[in-house]
Amino acid sequence: MVEWSDFERATIQDIFSKMEYEVVGPAALSRCLVVYPWTQRYFGNFGNLYNAAAIIANPMVAKHGTTILHGLDRAVKNMDDIKATYAELSVLHSEKLHVDPDNFKLLSDCLTIVVAAKLGKAFTGDVQAAFQKFLAVVVSSLGMQYH
Amino acid sequence: MTSLTAKDKDAVRTFWAKVSGKAEDIGAEALARMLAVYPQTKTYFSHWKDQSPTSPSARKHGITVMTGVADAVSKIDDLKGGLLSLSELHAFTLRVDPANFKILSHNILVVMAIMFPTDFTPEVHVAMDKFLAALALALAEKYR
């Protein structure tokens, strides 16, 4: 089980309680599709992903980005057992979606950068450490059911 | 990894022109974050009396590193040739595991996002990410 300090718990709850999921989700996913274009392989039916402008304006990308963030919410609300919380989602990503788990890290790096840009100076080194630790646990849990 | 296109180089040079005035702050912040978020990187600085992210040694070193990055921007058309002596330094003297270049690059990008949220668009992000990766590759050139 992952140990969370009081600071880490408070930081994660604080960041997500103030987050606009419909802004941050789309920003993170579209950034991921632009910065790591090979991730587009999973979105063949999303229409126009031809260039950065198209990706950022794509409504399916926006909707899916929001979906992903709401999925993260589950971990925020169950920090003491993220592994169990994501067991089903892990199976889904492995068996049905066939997503290479390395992609989870790519998206999580983009999410970190989007949140950093939003929070500015408030995203201190300690806050970054807590946020990245949280995302690392999420990423690991999502990869857990792959075999 | 892919090489830098003309578009990438333009994006890097344009963005760098905007941010170079803050290069010292960027370097110091990025190094501080690296030490805070990835504590294993402190192992390279056991010779510092104070290894905390905000120590004078950390700030000074962040500036040193960022000066190297600035130099690399000016040598963007031939990173391997331009960074030859720095590569030899890292290979034979410092022997920093190249995995750490990725870690520091990530933190440089985070600091750029914090300090220049509107300018650090996804397109600038991908160009800078590619540039830092190419820089890291050039630095690792002489390792083996």
Short mmCIF file of C-alpha atoms in Angstrom, two decimals:
data_model
loop_
_atom_site.label_atom_id
_atom_site.label_comp_id
_atom_site.label_asym_id
_atom_site.label_seq_id
_atom_site.Cartn_x
_atom_site.Cartn_y
_atom_site.Cartn_z
CA MET A 1 0.00 0.00 0.00
CA VAL A 2 1.23 3.49 -0.77
CA GLU A 3 1.97 5.78 2.17
CA TRP A 4 0.78 9.34 1.77
CA SER A 5 1.96 12.18 3.98
CA ASP A 6 -0.60 14.72 5.21
CA PHE A 7 0.95 17.25 2.86
CA GLU A 8 0.61 14.91 -0.12
CA ARG A 9 -3.02 14.08 0.64
CA ALA A 10 -3.96 17.71 1.14
CA THR A 11 -2.10 18.77 -1.99
CA ILE A 12 -3.83 16.23 -4.23
CA GLN A 13 -7.28 17.00 -2.82
CA ASP A 14 -6.63 20.72 -3.17
CA ILE A 15 -5.43 20.56 -6.77
CA PHE A 16 -8.33 18.40 -7.97
CA SER A 17 -11.03 20.20 -6.01
CA LYS A 18 -10.12 23.44 -7.76
CA MET A 19 -9.55 21.90 -11.19
CA GLU A 20 -11.77 22.59 -14.19
CA TYR A 21 -11.92 19.08 -15.63
CA GLU A 22 -13.42 20.26 -18.94
CA VAL A 23 -10.48 22.60 -19.47
CA VAL A 24 -7.55 20.62 -18.08
CA GLY A 25 -8.62 17.26 -19.54
CA PRO A 26 -8.85 18.45 -23.14
CA ALA A 27 -5.65 20.50 -22.75
CA ALA A 28 -3.69 17.52 -21.43
CA LEU A 29 -4.93 15.02 -24.02
CA SER A 30 -4.50 17.37 -26.97
CA ARG A 31 -1.00 18.28 -25.77
CA CYS A 32 -0.16 14.57 -25.55
CA LEU A 33 -1.38 13.96 -29.12
CA VAL A 34 0.72 16.90 -30.37
CA VAL A 35 3.90 16.30 -28.38
CA TYR A 36 3.87 12.50 -28.78
CA PRO A 37 2.12 12.02 -32.12
CA TRP A 38 2.41 8.23 -32.03
CA THR A 39 -0.26 8.29 -29.31
CA GLN A 40 -2.71 9.17 -32.07
CA ARG A 41 -2.70 5.49 -32.98
CA TYR A 42 -5.48 4.91 -30.46
CA PHE A 43 -7.77 7.54 -31.89
CA GLY A 44 -8.19 6.49 -35.52
CA ASN A 45 -11.90 7.24 -35.43
CA PHE A 46 -11.57 10.70 -33.91
CA GLY A 47 -11.58 12.50 -37.26
CA ASN A 48 -9.18 15.34 -38.01
CA LEU A 49 -5.91 15.05 -36.06
CA TYR A 50 -3.90 16.41 -38.95
CA ASN A 51 -2.07 19.20 -37.14
CA ALA A 52 -1.87 20.85 -33.74
CA ALA A 53 -4.68 23.33 -34.47
CA ALA A 54 -6.99 20.52 -35.63
CA ILE A 55 -6.19 18.39 -32.58
CA ILE A 56 -6.79 21.25 -30.16
CA ALA A 57 -10.11 22.11 -31.85
CA ASN A 58 -11.28 18.50 -32.14
CA PRO A 59 -14.47 17.99 -30.07
CA MET A 60 -13.92 14.22 -29.68
CA VAL A 61 -10.47 14.89 -28.22
CA ALA A 62 -11.99 17.41 -25.82
CA LYS A 63 -14.72 15.02 -24.73
CA HIS A 64 -12.26 12.19 -24.22
CA GLY A 65 -9.87 14.42 -22.29
CA THR A 66 -12.69 15.26 -19.89
CA THR A 67 -13.56 11.55 -19.57
CA ILE A 68 -9.98 10.72 -18.63
CA LEU A 69 -9.88 13.40 -15.94
CA HIS A 70 -13.11 12.15 -14.42
CA GLY A 71 -11.47 8.72 -14.39
CA LEU A 72 -8.59 10.22 -12.39
CA ASP A 73 -11.13 11.50 -9.94
CA ARG A 74 -11.68 7.93 -8.77
CA ALA A 75 -8.10 7.72 -7.60
CA VAL A 76 -8.36 11.12 -5.90
CA LYS A 77 -11.31 9.81 -3.89
CA ASN A 78 -9.64 6.46 -3.08
CA MET A 79 -6.03 7.37 -2.48
CA ASP A 80 -5.53 4.51 -0.07
CA ASP A 81 -6.39 1.82 -2.58
CA ILE A 82 -5.76 3.09 -6.08
CA LYS A 83 -4.65 -0.36 -7.21
CA ALA A 84 -8.04 -1.95 -6.47
CA THR A 85 -9.92 1.12 -7.72
CA TYR A 86 -8.27 0.76 -11.14
CA ALA A 87 -8.23 -3.02 -11.50
CA GLU A 88 -11.18 -3.00 -13.90
CA LEU A 89 -9.88 0.01 -15.87
CA SER A 90 -6.52 -1.72 -16.14
CA VAL A 91 -8.12 -4.79 -17.67
CA LEU A 92 -10.08 -2.54 -20.05
CA HIS A 93 -6.94 -0.72 -21.25
CA SER A 94 -5.11 -4.00 -21.70
CA GLU A 95 -7.69 -6.40 -23.11
CA LYS A 96 -10.07 -4.14 -24.96
CA LEU A 97 -8.18 -0.92 -25.80
CA HIS A 98 -4.73 -2.51 -26.20
CA VAL A 99 -2.95 0.63 -24.99
CA ASP A 100 0.81 0.33 -24.47
CA PRO A 101 1.22 1.23 -20.78
CA ASP A 102 4.16 3.51 -21.64
CA ASN A 103 1.53 5.89 -22.97
CA PHE A 104 0.15 6.44 -19.47
CA LYS A 105 3.41 8.10 -18.49
CA LEU A 106 3.36 10.32 -21.57
CA LEU A 107 -0.14 11.56 -20.76
CA SER A 108 0.77 12.04 -17.12
CA ASP A 109 3.78 14.22 -18.11
CA CYS A 110 1.50 16.38 -20.25
CA LEU A 111 -1.01 16.65 -17.41
CA THR A 112 1.79 17.78 -15.09
CA ILE A 113 2.77 20.50 -17.53
CA VAL A 114 -0.82 21.70 -18.02
CA VAL A 115 -1.41 21.85 -14.26
CA ALA A 116 1.96 23.60 -13.78
CA ALA A 117 0.97 26.27 -16.31
CA LYS A 118 -2.39 26.76 -14.55
CA LEU A 119 -1.04 26.97 -11.01
CA GLY A 120 2.08 28.98 -11.82
CA LYS A 121 4.26 29.73 -8.81
CA ALA A 122 1.84 27.78 -6.57
CA PHE A 123 3.11 24.62 -8.29
CA THR A 124 6.20 24.49 -6.10
CA GLY A 125 8.77 21.68 -6.12
CA ASP A 126 7.02 20.01 -3.18
CA VAL A 127 3.62 20.25 -4.86
CA GLN A 128 5.14 18.87 -8.07
CA ALA A 129 6.63 15.96 -6.14
CA ALA A 130 3.25 15.12 -4.58
CA PHE A 131 1.43 15.44 -7.91
CA GLN A 132 3.94 13.29 -9.77
CA LYS A 133 3.90 10.67 -7.00
CA PHE A 134 0.11 10.49 -7.27
CA LEU A 135 0.27 10.13 -11.07
CA ALA A 136 3.01 7.50 -10.77
CA VAL A 137 0.74 5.40 -8.54
CA VAL A 138 -2.13 5.84 -11.03
CA VAL A 139 0.12 4.84 -13.93
CA SER A 140 1.42 1.80 -12.09
CA SER A 141 -2.10 0.68 -11.10
CA LEU A 142 -3.37 1.05 -14.66
CA GLY A 143 -0.55 -1.19 -15.84
CA MET A 144 -1.07 -3.77 -13.12
CA GLN A 145 -3.50 -6.11 -14.89
CA TYR A 146 -1.50 -6.38 -18.11
CA HIS A 147 -0.16 -9.84 -18.77
CA MET B 1 14.80 9.58 -32.16
CA THR B 2 14.00 11.98 -35.00
CA SER B 3 16.27 14.84 -35.98
CA LEU B 4 15.19 18.47 -35.76
CA THR B 5 13.30 19.87 -38.74
CA ALA B 6 13.69 23.47 -39.89
CA LYS B 7 10.30 24.16 -38.27
CA ASP B 8 11.53 22.72 -34.96
CA LYS B 9 14.70 24.84 -35.03
CA ASP B 10 12.71 27.99 -35.80
CA ALA B 11 10.30 27.28 -32.97
CA VAL B 12 13.19 26.70 -30.55
CA ARG B 13 15.05 29.84 -31.60
CA THR B 14 11.90 31.97 -31.45
CA PHE B 15 10.87 30.70 -28.03
CA TRP B 16 14.43 30.95 -26.72
CA ALA B 17 14.60 34.60 -27.81
CA LYS B 18 11.53 35.22 -25.62
CA VAL B 19 12.82 33.39 -22.56
CA SER B 20 16.59 33.78 -22.64
CA GLY B 21 16.42 36.81 -20.35
CA LYS B 22 15.17 34.48 -17.61
CA ALA B 23 17.63 31.68 -18.38
CA GLU B 24 19.28 31.83 -14.96
CA ASP B 25 15.96 31.61 -13.12
CA ILE B 26 14.80 28.78 -15.38
CA GLY B 27 17.99 26.83 -14.74
CA ALA B 28 17.95 27.35 -10.99
CA GLU B 29 14.24 26.41 -10.74
CA ALA B 30 14.61 23.34 -12.96
CA LEU B 31 17.56 22.03 -10.99
CA ALA B 32 15.82 22.71 -7.67
CA ARG B 33 12.76 20.80 -8.86
CA MET B 34 14.89 17.91 -10.09
CA LEU B 35 16.49 17.57 -6.65
CA ALA B 36 13.12 17.86 -4.91
CA VAL B 37 11.03 15.61 -7.15
CA TYR B 38 13.71 13.04 -8.05
CA PRO B 39 15.83 12.77 -4.89
CA GLN B 40 18.00 10.05 -6.42
CA THR B 41 19.61 12.81 -8.50
CA LYS B 42 21.15 14.20 -5.32
CA THR B 43 23.65 11.34 -5.48
CA TYR B 44 25.61 13.34 -8.03
CA PHE B 45 26.06 16.21 -5.60
CA SER B 46 27.33 14.49 -2.48
CA HIS B 47 30.27 16.88 -2.60
CA TRP B 48 27.99 19.85 -1.83
CA LYS B 49 27.72 20.83 1.81
CA ASP B 50 24.09 21.76 1.23
CA GLN B 51 22.18 19.54 -1.21
CA SER B 52 18.82 21.19 -0.62
CA PRO B 53 16.99 22.45 -3.72
CA THR B 54 17.33 26.10 -2.70
CA SER B 55 21.00 26.03 -1.70
CA PRO B 56 23.47 28.47 -3.31
CA SER B 57 25.30 25.47 -4.86
CA ALA B 58 22.08 24.27 -6.47
CA ARG B 59 21.29 27.72 -7.85
CA LYS B 60 24.80 28.16 -9.20
CA HIS B 61 24.70 24.76 -10.83
CA GLY B 62 21.28 25.39 -12.37
CA ILE B 63 22.73 28.51 -13.96
CA THR B 64 25.75 26.58 -15.24
CA VAL B 65 23.52 23.96 -16.86
CA MET B 66 21.22 26.54 -18.44
CA THR B 67 24.21 28.40 -19.87
CA GLY B 68 25.05 25.12 -21.60
CA VAL B 69 21.48 24.89 -22.95
CA ALA B 70 21.71 28.48 -24.25
CA ASP B 71 24.96 27.60 -25.97
CA ALA B 72 23.30 24.53 -27.51
CA VAL B 73 20.56 26.74 -29.00
CA SER B 74 23.25 28.70 -30.84
CA LYS B 75 24.75 25.42 -32.07
CA ILE B 76 21.41 23.86 -32.99
CA ASP B 77 22.55 23.10 -36.53
CA ASP B 78 25.32 20.83 -35.28
CA LEU B 79 24.73 19.70 -31.72
CA LYS B 80 27.09 16.73 -31.90
CA GLY B 81 30.00 18.81 -33.14
CA GLY B 82 29.18 21.84 -31.03
CA LEU B 83 28.84 19.91 -27.78
CA LEU B 84 31.84 17.62 -28.27
CA SER B 85 33.86 18.84 -25.31
CA LEU B 86 30.79 18.89 -23.04
CA SER B 87 30.11 15.33 -24.09
CA GLU B 88 33.66 14.32 -23.19
CA LEU B 89 33.25 16.02 -19.81
CA HIS B 90 30.02 14.13 -19.08
CA ALA B 91 31.39 10.84 -20.40
CA PHE B 92 34.79 10.68 -18.77
CA THR B 93 34.65 12.97 -15.77
CA LEU B 94 31.06 13.44 -14.60
CA ARG B 95 29.71 10.09 -15.81
CA VAL B 96 26.10 11.15 -15.27
CA ASP B 97 23.74 8.33 -16.24
CA PRO B 98 22.00 9.60 -19.40
CA ALA B 99 18.60 8.72 -17.91
CA ASN B 100 19.05 11.83 -15.80
CA PHE B 101 19.17 14.08 -18.88
CA LYS B 102 15.55 13.11 -19.47
CA ILE B 103 14.67 13.95 -15.90
CA LEU B 104 16.26 17.38 -16.04
CA SER B 105 14.69 18.05 -19.46
CA HIS B 106 11.25 17.30 -18.02
CA ASN B 107 11.82 19.79 -15.23
CA ILE B 108 13.04 22.45 -17.66
CA LEU B 109 9.78 21.99 -19.58
CA VAL B 110 7.71 22.24 -16.36
CA VAL B 111 9.45 25.50 -15.43
CA MET B 112 8.89 26.88 -18.93
CA ALA B 113 5.18 26.05 -18.61
CA ILE B 114 5.03 27.82 -15.26
CA MET B 115 6.92 30.92 -16.34
CA PHE B 116 5.51 31.27 -19.87
CA PRO B 117 2.05 29.65 -19.78
CA THR B 118 0.70 31.35 -22.90
CA ASP B 119 3.87 31.04 -24.99
CA PHE B 120 4.51 27.40 -24.10
CA THR B 121 1.92 26.07 -26.52
CA PRO B 122 1.77 22.37 -27.50
CA GLU B 123 3.72 23.22 -30.68
CA VAL B 124 6.47 25.00 -28.76
CA HIS B 125 6.42 22.14 -26.24
CA VAL B 126 7.07 19.47 -28.87
CA ALA B 127 9.88 21.50 -30.47
CA MET B 128 11.57 22.10 -27.10
CA ASP B 129 11.11 18.46 -26.07
CA LYS B 130 12.75 17.32 -29.33
CA PHE B 131 15.56 19.85 -28.91
CA LEU B 132 16.32 18.80 -25.34
CA ALA B 133 16.26 15.14 -26.43
CA ALA B 134 18.69 15.92 -29.25
CA LEU B 135 20.85 17.84 -26.78
CA ALA B 136 20.87 14.86 -24.42
CA LEU B 137 21.82 12.55 -27.27
CA ALA B 138 24.71 14.82 -28.23
CA LEU B 139 25.85 14.89 -24.58
CA ALA B 140 25.81 11.10 -24.43
CA GLU B 141 27.72 10.80 -27.72
CA LYS B 142 31.09 10.04 -26.15
CA TYR B 143 29.85 7.68 -23.44
CA ARG B 144 30.66 4.47 -25.30
#
